[in-house]
C-alpha cells in the first residue's frame, strides 16, 4: 500500500494521521526507555553485556522517523490553517 504525501491528504486524513503518529511516537519512546533500563539493569546484575540493550536503539531510529513524519504533517496542517 502506497502512502500519500501530506499535500495529497484531506483535512480529516491529515488530522487522523497526526494523532496516530503522535500516539505511536509516545508508545515507542515509552517502551524504548523501559527496555533500555531493563538492559542496563541486566548488564549490571549479570556483569556481562545484554543484547536487550541494542533493541531500544532500533526503536529510537523508528521513533526518529516517526518524529520527522509528524513534523511534516504539522507543517502541512499549519500551512492549511487547521
XYZ file of C-alpha atoms in Angstrom:
82
model
C 0.000 0.000 0.000
C 1.466 3.317 -1.059
C 1.287 6.137 1.445
C 0.030 9.534 0.405
C 2.082 12.660 0.717
C 0.719 15.150 3.251
C -0.130 17.543 0.403
C -2.424 14.913 -1.136
C -4.338 14.128 2.082
C -7.696 15.545 3.003
C -8.001 17.568 6.209
C -9.578 14.627 8.050
C -6.840 12.236 6.922
C -4.187 14.728 7.932
C -5.609 15.137 11.444
C -6.157 11.387 11.837
C -2.603 10.541 10.748
C -1.141 13.217 13.002
C -2.974 11.784 16.012
C -1.952 8.221 15.101
C 1.727 9.067 14.615
C 1.821 11.109 17.828
C 0.370 8.168 19.792
C 2.789 5.702 18.177
C 5.694 8.017 18.950
C 4.821 8.211 22.649
C 4.406 4.428 22.861
C 7.750 3.799 21.106
C 9.586 6.193 23.402
C 7.961 4.662 26.495
C 8.913 1.096 25.559
C 12.394 2.118 24.412
C 13.064 3.692 27.808
C 11.758 0.643 29.667
C 13.809 -1.760 27.532
C 16.907 0.398 27.884
C 16.528 0.487 31.673
C 15.971 -3.287 31.749
C 19.017 -3.865 29.548
C 21.228 -1.688 31.743
C 19.914 -3.367 34.881
C 20.532 -6.851 33.451
C 24.014 -5.834 32.335
C 24.870 -4.583 35.816
C 23.362 -7.573 37.629
C 24.855 -10.261 35.367
C 28.126 -8.387 34.812
C 28.002 -9.045 31.077
C 26.559 -7.341 28.026
C 22.897 -7.977 27.325
C 21.527 -7.923 23.780
C 18.445 -6.273 25.226
C 20.414 -3.038 25.301
C 20.510 -2.884 21.490
C 16.738 -3.115 20.936
C 15.970 0.393 22.277
C 18.454 1.815 19.788
C 16.482 0.360 16.897
C 13.243 1.613 18.445
C 14.876 5.024 18.731
C 15.595 5.046 14.998
C 11.960 4.199 14.272
C 10.851 6.923 16.697
C 13.096 9.416 14.887
C 11.482 8.547 11.555
C 8.040 8.975 13.101
C 9.067 12.325 14.595
C 10.132 13.522 11.149
C 6.807 12.387 9.664
C 4.946 14.139 12.471
C 6.868 17.335 11.825
C 5.928 17.166 8.122
C 2.260 16.619 8.958
C 2.261 19.502 11.432
C 3.874 21.793 8.855
C 1.186 20.900 6.299
C -1.522 21.365 8.939
C -0.147 24.816 9.734
C 0.014 25.776 6.047
C -3.685 24.843 5.698
C -4.614 26.787 8.793
C -6.052 23.829 10.707
